[in-house]
PDB file of C-alpha atoms and ligand atoms in Angstrom:
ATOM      1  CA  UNK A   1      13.135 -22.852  -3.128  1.00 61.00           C
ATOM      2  CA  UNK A   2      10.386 -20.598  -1.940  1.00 78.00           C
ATOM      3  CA  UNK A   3      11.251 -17.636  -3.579  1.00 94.00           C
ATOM      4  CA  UNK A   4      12.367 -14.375  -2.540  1.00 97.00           C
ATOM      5  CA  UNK A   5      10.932 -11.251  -0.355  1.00 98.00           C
ATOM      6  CA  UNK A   6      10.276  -8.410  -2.752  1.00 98.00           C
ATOM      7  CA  UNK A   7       9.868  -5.132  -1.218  1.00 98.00           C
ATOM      8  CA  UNK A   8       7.650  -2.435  -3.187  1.00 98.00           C
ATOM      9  CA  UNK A   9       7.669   0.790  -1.582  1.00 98.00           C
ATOM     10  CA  UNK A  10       6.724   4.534  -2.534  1.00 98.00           C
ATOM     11  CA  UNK A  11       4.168   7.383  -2.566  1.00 98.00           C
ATOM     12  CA  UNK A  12       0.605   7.298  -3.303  1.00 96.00           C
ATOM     13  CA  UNK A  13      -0.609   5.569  -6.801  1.00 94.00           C
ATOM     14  CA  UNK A  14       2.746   5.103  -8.183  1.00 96.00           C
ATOM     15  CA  UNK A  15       1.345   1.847  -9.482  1.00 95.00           C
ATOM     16  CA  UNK A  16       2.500  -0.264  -6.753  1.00 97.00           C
ATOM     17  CA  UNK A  17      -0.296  -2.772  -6.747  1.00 94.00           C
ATOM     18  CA  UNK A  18      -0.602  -2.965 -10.461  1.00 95.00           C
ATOM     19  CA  UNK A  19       3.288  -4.322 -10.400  1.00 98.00           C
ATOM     20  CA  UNK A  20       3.121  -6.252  -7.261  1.00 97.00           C
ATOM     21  CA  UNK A  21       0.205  -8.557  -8.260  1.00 95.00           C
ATOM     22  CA  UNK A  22       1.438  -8.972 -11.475  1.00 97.00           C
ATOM     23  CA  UNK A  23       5.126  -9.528 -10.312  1.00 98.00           C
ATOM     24  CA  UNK A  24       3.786 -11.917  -7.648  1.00 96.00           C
ATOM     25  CA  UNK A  25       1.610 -13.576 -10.697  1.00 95.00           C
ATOM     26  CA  UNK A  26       4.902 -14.057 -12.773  1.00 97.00           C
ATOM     27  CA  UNK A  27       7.068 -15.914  -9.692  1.00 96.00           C
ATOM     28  CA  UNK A  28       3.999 -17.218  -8.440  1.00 94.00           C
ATOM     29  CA  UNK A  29       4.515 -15.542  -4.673  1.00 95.00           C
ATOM     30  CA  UNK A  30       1.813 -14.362  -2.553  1.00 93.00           C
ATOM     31  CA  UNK A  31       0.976 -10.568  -3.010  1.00 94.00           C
ATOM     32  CA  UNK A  32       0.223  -8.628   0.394  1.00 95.00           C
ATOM     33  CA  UNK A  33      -0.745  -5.165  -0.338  1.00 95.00           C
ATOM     34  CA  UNK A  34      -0.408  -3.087   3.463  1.00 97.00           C
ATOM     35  CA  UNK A  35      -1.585  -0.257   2.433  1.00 98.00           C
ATOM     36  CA  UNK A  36      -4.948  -2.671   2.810  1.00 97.00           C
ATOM     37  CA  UNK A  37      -4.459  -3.323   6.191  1.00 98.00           C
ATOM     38  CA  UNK A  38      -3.555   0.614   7.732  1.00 98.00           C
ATOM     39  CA  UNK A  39      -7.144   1.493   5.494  1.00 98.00           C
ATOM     40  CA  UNK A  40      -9.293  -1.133   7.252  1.00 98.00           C
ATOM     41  CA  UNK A  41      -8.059   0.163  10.721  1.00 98.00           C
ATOM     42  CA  UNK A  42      -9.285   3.822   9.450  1.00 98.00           C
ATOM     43  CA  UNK A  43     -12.095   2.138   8.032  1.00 98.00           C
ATOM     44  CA  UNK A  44     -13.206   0.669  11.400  1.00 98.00           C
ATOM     45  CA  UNK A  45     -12.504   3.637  13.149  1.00 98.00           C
ATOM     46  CA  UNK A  46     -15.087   5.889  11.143  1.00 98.00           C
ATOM     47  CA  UNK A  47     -17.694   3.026  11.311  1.00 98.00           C
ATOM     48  CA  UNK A  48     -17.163   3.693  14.991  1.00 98.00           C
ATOM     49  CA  UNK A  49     -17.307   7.346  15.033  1.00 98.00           C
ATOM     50  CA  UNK A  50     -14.173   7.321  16.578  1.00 98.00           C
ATOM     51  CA  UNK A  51     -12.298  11.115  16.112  1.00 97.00           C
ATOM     52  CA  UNK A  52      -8.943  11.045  14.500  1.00 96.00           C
ATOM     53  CA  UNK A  53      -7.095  12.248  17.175  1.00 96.00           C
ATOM     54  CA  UNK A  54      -8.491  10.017  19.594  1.00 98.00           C
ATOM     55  CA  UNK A  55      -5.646   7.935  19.294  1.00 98.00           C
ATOM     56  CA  UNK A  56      -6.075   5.680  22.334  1.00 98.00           C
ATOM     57  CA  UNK A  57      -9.175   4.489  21.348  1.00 98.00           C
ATOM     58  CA  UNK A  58      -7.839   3.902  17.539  1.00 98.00           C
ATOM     59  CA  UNK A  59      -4.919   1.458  19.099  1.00 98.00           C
ATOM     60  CA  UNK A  60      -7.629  -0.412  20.950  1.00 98.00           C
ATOM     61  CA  UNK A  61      -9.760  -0.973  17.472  1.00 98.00           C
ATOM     62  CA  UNK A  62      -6.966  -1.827  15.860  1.00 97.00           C
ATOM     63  CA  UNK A  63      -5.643  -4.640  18.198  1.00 96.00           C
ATOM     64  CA  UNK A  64      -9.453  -5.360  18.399  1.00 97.00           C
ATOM     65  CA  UNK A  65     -10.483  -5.982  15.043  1.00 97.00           C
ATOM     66  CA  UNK A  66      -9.342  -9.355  12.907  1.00 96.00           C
ATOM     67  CA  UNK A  67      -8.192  -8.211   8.897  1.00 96.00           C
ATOM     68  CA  UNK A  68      -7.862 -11.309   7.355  1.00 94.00           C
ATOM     69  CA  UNK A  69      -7.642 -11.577   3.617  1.00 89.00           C
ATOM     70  CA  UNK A  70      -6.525 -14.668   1.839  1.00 84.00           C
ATOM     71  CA  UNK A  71      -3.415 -14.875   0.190  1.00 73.00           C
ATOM     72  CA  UNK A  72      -3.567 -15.224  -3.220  1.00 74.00           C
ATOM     73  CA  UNK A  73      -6.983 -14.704  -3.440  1.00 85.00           C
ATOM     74  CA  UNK A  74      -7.274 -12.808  -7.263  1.00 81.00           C
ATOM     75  CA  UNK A  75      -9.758 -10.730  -6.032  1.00 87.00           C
ATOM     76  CA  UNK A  76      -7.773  -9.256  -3.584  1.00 88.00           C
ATOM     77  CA  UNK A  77     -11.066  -9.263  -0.645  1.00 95.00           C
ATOM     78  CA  UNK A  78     -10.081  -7.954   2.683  1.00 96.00           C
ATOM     79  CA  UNK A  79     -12.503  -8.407   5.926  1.00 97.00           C
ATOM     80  CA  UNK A  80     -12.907  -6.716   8.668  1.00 98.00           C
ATOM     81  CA  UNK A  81     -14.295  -9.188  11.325  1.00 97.00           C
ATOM     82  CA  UNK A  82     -16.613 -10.954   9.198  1.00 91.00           C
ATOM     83  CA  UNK A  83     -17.315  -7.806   6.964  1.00 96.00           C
ATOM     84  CA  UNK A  84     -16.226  -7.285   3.452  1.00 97.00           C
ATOM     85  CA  UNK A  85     -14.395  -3.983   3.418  1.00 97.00           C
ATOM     86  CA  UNK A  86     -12.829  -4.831  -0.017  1.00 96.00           C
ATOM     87  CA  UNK A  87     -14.455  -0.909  -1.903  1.00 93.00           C
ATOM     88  CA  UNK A  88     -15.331   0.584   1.367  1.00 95.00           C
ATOM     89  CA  UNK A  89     -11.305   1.133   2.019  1.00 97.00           C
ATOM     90  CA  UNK A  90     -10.901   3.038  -1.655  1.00 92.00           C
ATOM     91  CA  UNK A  91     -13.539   5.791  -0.157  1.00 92.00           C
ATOM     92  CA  UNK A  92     -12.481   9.443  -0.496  1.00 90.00           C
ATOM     93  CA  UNK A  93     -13.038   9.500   3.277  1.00 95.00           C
ATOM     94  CA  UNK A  94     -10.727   6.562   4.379  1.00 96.00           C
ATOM     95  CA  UNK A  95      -7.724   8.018   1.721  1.00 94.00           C
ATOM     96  CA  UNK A  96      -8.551  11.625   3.388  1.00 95.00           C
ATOM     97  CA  UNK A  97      -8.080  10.411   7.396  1.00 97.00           C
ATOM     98  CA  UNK A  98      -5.522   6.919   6.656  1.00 98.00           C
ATOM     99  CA  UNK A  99      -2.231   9.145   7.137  1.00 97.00           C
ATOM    100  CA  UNK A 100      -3.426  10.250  10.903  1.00 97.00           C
ATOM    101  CA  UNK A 101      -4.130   6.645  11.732  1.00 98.00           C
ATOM    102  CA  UNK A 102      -0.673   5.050   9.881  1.00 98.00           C
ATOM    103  CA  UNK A 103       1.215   7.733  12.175  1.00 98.00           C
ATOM    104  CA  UNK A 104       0.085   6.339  15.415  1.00 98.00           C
ATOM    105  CA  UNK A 105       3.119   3.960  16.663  1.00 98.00           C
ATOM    106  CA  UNK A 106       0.804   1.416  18.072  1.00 98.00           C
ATOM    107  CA  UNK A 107      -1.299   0.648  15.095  1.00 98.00           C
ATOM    108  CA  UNK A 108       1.988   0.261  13.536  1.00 98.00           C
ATOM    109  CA  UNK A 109       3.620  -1.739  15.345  1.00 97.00           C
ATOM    110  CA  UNK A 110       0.504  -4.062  15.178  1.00 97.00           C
ATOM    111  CA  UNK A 111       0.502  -4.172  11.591  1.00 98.00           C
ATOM    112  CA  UNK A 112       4.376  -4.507  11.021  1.00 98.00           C
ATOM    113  CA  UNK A 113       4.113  -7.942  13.457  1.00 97.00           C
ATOM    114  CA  UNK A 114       1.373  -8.698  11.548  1.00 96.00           C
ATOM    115  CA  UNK A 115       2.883  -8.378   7.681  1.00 97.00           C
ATOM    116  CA  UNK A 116       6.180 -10.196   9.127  1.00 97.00           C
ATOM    117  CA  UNK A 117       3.835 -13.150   9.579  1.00 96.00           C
ATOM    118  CA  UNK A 118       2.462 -13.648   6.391  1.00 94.00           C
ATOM    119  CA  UNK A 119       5.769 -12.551   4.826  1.00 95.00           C
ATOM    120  CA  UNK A 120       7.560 -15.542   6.337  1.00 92.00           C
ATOM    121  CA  UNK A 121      10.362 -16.696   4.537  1.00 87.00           C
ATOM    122  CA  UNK A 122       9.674 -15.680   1.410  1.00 92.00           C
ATOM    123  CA  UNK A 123       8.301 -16.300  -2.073  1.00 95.00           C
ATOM    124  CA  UNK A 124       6.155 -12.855  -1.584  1.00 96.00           C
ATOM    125  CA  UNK A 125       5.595  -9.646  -2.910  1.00 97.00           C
ATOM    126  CA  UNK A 126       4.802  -7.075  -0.600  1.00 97.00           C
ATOM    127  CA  UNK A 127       3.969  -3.300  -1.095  1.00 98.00           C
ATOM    128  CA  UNK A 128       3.626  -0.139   1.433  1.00 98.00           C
ATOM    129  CA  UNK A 129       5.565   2.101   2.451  1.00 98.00           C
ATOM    130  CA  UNK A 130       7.715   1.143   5.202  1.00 98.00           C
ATOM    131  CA  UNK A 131       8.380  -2.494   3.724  1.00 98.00           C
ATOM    132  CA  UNK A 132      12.187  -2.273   2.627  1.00 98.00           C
ATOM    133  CA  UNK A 133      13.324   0.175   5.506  1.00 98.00           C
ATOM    134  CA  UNK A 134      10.787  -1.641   8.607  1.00 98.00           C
ATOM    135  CA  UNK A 135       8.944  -4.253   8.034  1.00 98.00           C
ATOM    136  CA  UNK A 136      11.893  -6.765   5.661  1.00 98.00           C
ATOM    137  CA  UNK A 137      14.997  -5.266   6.296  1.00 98.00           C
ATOM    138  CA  UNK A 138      16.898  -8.306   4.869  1.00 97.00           C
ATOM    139  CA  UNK A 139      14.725  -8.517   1.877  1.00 98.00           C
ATOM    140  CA  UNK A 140      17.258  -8.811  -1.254  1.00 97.00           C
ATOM    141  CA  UNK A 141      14.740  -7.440  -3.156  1.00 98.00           C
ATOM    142  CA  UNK A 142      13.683  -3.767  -2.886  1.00 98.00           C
ATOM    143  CA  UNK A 143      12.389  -1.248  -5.500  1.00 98.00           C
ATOM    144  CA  UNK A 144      11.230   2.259  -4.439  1.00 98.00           C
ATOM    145  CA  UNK A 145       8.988   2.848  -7.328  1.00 98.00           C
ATOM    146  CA  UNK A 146       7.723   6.627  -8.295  1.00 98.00           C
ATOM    147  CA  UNK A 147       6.555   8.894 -10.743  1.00 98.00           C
ATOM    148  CA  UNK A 148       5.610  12.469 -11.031  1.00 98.00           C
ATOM    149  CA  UNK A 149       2.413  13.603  -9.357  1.00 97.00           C
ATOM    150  CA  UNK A 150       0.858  15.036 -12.134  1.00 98.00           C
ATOM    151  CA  UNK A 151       1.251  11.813 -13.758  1.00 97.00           C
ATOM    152  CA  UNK A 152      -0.019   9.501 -10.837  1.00 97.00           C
ATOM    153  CA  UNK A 153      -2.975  11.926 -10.960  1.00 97.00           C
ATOM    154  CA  UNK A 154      -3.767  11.247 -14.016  1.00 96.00           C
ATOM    155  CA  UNK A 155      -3.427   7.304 -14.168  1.00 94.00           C
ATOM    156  CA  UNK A 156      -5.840   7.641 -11.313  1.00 91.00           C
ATOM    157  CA  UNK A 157      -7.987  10.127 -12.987  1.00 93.00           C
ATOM    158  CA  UNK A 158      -7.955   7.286 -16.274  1.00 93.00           C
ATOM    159  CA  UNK A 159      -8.604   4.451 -13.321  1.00 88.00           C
ATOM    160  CA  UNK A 160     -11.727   6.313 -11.793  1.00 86.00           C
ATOM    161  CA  UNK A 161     -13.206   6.885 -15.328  1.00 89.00           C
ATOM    162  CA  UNK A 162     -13.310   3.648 -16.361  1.00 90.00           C
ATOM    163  CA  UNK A 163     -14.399   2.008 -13.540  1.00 84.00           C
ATOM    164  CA  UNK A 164     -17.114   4.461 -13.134  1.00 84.00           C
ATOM    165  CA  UNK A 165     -16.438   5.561  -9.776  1.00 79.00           C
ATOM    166  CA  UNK A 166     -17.177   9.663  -9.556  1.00 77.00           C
ATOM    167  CA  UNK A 167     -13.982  11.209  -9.531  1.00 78.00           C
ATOM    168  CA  UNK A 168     -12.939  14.777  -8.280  1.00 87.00           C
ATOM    169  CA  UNK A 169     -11.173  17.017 -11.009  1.00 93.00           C
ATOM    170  CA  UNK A 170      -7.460  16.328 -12.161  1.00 95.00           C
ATOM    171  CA  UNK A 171      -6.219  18.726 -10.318  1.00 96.00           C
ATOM    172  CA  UNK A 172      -8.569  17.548  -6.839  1.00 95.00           C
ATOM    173  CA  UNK A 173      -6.725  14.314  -7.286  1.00 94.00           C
ATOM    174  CA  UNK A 174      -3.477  15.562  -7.351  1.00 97.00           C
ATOM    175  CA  UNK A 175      -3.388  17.417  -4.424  1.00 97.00           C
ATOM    176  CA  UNK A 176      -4.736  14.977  -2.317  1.00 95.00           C
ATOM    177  CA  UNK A 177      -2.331  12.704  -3.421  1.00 96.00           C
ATOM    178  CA  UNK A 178       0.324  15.088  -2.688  1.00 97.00           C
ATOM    179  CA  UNK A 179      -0.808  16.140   0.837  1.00 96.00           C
ATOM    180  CA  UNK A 180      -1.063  12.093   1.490  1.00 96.00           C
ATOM    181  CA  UNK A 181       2.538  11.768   0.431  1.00 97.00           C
ATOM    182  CA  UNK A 182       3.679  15.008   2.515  1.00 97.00           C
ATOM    183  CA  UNK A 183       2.036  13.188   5.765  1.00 97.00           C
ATOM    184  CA  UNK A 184       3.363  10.150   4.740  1.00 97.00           C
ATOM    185  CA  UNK A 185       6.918  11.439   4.436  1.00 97.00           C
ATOM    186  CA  UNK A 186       7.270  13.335   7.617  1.00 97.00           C
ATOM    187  CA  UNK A 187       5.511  11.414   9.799  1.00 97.00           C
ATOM    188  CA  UNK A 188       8.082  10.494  12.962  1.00 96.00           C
ATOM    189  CA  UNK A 189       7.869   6.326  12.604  1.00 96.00           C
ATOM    190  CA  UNK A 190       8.463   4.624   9.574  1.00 97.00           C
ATOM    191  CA  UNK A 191       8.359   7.432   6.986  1.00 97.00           C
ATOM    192  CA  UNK A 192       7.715   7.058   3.366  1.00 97.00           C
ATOM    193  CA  UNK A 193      11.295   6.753   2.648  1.00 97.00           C
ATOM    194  CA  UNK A 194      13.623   4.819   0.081  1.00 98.00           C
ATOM    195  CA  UNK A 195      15.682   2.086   1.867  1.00 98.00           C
ATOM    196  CA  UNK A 196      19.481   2.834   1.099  1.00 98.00           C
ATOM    197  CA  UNK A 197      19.803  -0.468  -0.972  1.00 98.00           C
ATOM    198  CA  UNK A 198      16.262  -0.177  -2.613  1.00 98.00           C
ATOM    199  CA  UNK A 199      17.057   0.202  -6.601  1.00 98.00           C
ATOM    200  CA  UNK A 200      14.313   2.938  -7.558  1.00 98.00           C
ATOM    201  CA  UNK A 201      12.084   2.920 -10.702  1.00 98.00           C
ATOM    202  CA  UNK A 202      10.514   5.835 -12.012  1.00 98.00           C
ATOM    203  CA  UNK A 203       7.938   4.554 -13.894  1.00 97.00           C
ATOM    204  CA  UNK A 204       6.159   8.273 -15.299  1.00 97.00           C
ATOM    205  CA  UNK A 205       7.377   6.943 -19.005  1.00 97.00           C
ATOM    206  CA  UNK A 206       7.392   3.718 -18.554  1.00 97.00           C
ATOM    207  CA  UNK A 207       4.294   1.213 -19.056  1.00 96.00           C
ATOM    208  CA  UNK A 208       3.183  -1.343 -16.492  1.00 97.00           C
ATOM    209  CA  UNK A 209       4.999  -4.273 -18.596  1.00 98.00           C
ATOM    210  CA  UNK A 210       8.293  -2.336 -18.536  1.00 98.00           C
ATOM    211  CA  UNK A 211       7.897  -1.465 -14.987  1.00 98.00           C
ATOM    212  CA  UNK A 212       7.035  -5.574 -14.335  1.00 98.00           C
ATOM    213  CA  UNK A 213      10.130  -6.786 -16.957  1.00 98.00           C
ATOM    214  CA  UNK A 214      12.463  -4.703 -14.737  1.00 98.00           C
ATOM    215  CA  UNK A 215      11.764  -5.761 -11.852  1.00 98.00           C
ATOM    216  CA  UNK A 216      11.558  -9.542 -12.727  1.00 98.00           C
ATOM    217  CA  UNK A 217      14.856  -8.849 -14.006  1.00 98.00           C
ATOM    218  CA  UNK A 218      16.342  -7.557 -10.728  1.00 98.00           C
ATOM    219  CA  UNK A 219      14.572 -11.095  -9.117  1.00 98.00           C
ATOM    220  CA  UNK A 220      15.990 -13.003 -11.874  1.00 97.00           C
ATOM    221  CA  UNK A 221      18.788 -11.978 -10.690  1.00 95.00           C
ATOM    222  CA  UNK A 222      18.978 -12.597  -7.220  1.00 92.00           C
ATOM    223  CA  UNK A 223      17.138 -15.659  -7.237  1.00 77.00           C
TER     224      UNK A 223
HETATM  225  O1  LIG B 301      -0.866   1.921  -0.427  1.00 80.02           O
HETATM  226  P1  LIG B 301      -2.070   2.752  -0.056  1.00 80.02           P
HETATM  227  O2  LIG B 301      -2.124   4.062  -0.800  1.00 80.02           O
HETATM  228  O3  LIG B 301      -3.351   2.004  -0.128  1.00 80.02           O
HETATM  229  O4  LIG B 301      -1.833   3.097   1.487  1.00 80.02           O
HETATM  230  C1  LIG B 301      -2.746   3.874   2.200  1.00 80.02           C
HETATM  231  C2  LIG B 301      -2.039   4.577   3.356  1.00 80.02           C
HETATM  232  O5  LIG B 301      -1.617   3.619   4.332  1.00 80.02           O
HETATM  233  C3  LIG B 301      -0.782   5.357   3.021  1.00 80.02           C
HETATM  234  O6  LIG B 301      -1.081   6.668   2.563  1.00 80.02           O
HETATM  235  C4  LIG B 301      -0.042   5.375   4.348  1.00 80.02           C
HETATM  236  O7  LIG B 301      -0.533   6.384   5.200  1.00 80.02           O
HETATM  237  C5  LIG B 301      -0.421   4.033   4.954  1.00 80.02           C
HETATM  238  N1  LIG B 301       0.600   2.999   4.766  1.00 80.02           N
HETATM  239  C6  LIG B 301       1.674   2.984   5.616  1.00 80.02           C
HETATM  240  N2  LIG B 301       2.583   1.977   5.563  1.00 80.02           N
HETATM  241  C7  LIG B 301       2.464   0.995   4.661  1.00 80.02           C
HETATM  242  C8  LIG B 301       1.383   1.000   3.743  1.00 80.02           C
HETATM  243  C9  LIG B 301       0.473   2.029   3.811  1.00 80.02           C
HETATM  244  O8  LIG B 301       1.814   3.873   6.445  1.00 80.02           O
HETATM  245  N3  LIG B 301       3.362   0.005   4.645  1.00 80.02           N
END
């Protein structure tokens, strides 16, 4: 068999792509991270100096432009056209604008026909936040994973430091990453939102391991 769909949903650095790659790793399915895809669209729209609320022009980009990353590629490199975009995407400024852009129907329609593709039949992991409720309905696996936002904060806070990367205060970080989950969550199509038959983790106390043994469990399971 191919293996399964395995739907990872839920709010902002919740650890998604941590457990997803190393979930995928485990079954060895593809891993498909979306949140990728809706950052290179913003991405490409401030390399254009494109506004945020011109949204016309933002569809037209985003049919425009190829993303193309390689499944199962550890690296986890996404393009733009023929331009690596893999760090660009993590900026402050693409996290502060890629709510406006993921609200735009037409961008997500474009990216939902998109993910559907490479989600085919299965054997894949993919996270977002519209996976289990839009994008793999029928999946028969779906976890809607959280944790507190002081703690997600502070994971990132941790993550920043040790890569280096200059990192706002604690308390900077978390309310970004709250204000990104409020537009995320009340956005009119696709909101952040747990699928009624997702099975959600709340992984503030647990480690990454735990958080990876449960859900192989739940796959173990099914499969
Ligand atoms: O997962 P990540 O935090 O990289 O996602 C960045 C943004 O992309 C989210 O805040 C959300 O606005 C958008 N997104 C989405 N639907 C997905 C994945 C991401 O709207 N399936």
């Amino acid at each position: 068999a191919k293996g399964l769909q395995v739907a990872i949903d839920g709010p902002a650095s919740a650890g998604k792509s941590t457990v997803a790659k190393k979930v995928a790793k485990k079954f060895g399915y593809v891993y498909c991270d979306t949140g990728a895809m809706y950052r290179s669209v913003t991405w490409a729209a401030l390399q254009a100096n494109l506004s945020m609320d011109d949204k016309e022009a933002i569809v037209e980009l985003a049919q425009k432009i190829n993303i193309s990353f390689q499944p199962g590629d550890p690296e986890q490199r996404v393009f733009v056209d023929n331009h690596e975009v893999t760090k660009e995407i993590r900026s402050n400024e693409v996290a502060e604008n890629v709510s406006a852009v993921a609200a735009i129907p037409e961008v997500r329609s474009e990216m939902v026909q998109e993910q559907r593709k490479i989600a085919g039949q299965g054997g894949i992991v993919m996270d977002g936040r519209d996976i289990g409720t839009t994008v793999l309905p029928n999946a028969p696996v779906k976890i809607f994973l959280v944790a507190s936002a002081y703690e997600r904060a502070r994971r990132r806070f941790e993550e920043n430091k040790a890569k280096g990367i200059a990192t706002s205060t604690l308390e900077e970080l978390q309310k970004a990453i709250e204000l990104r989950d409020q537009k995320d969550s009340t956005r009119k199509v696709s909101p952040l939102t747990k699928a009624s038959d997702a099975i959600e983790i709340d992984s503030t106390h647990l480690t990454i391991n735990e958080v990876v043994d449960e859900i192989s469990k739940i796959i173990e399971k099914k499969d």
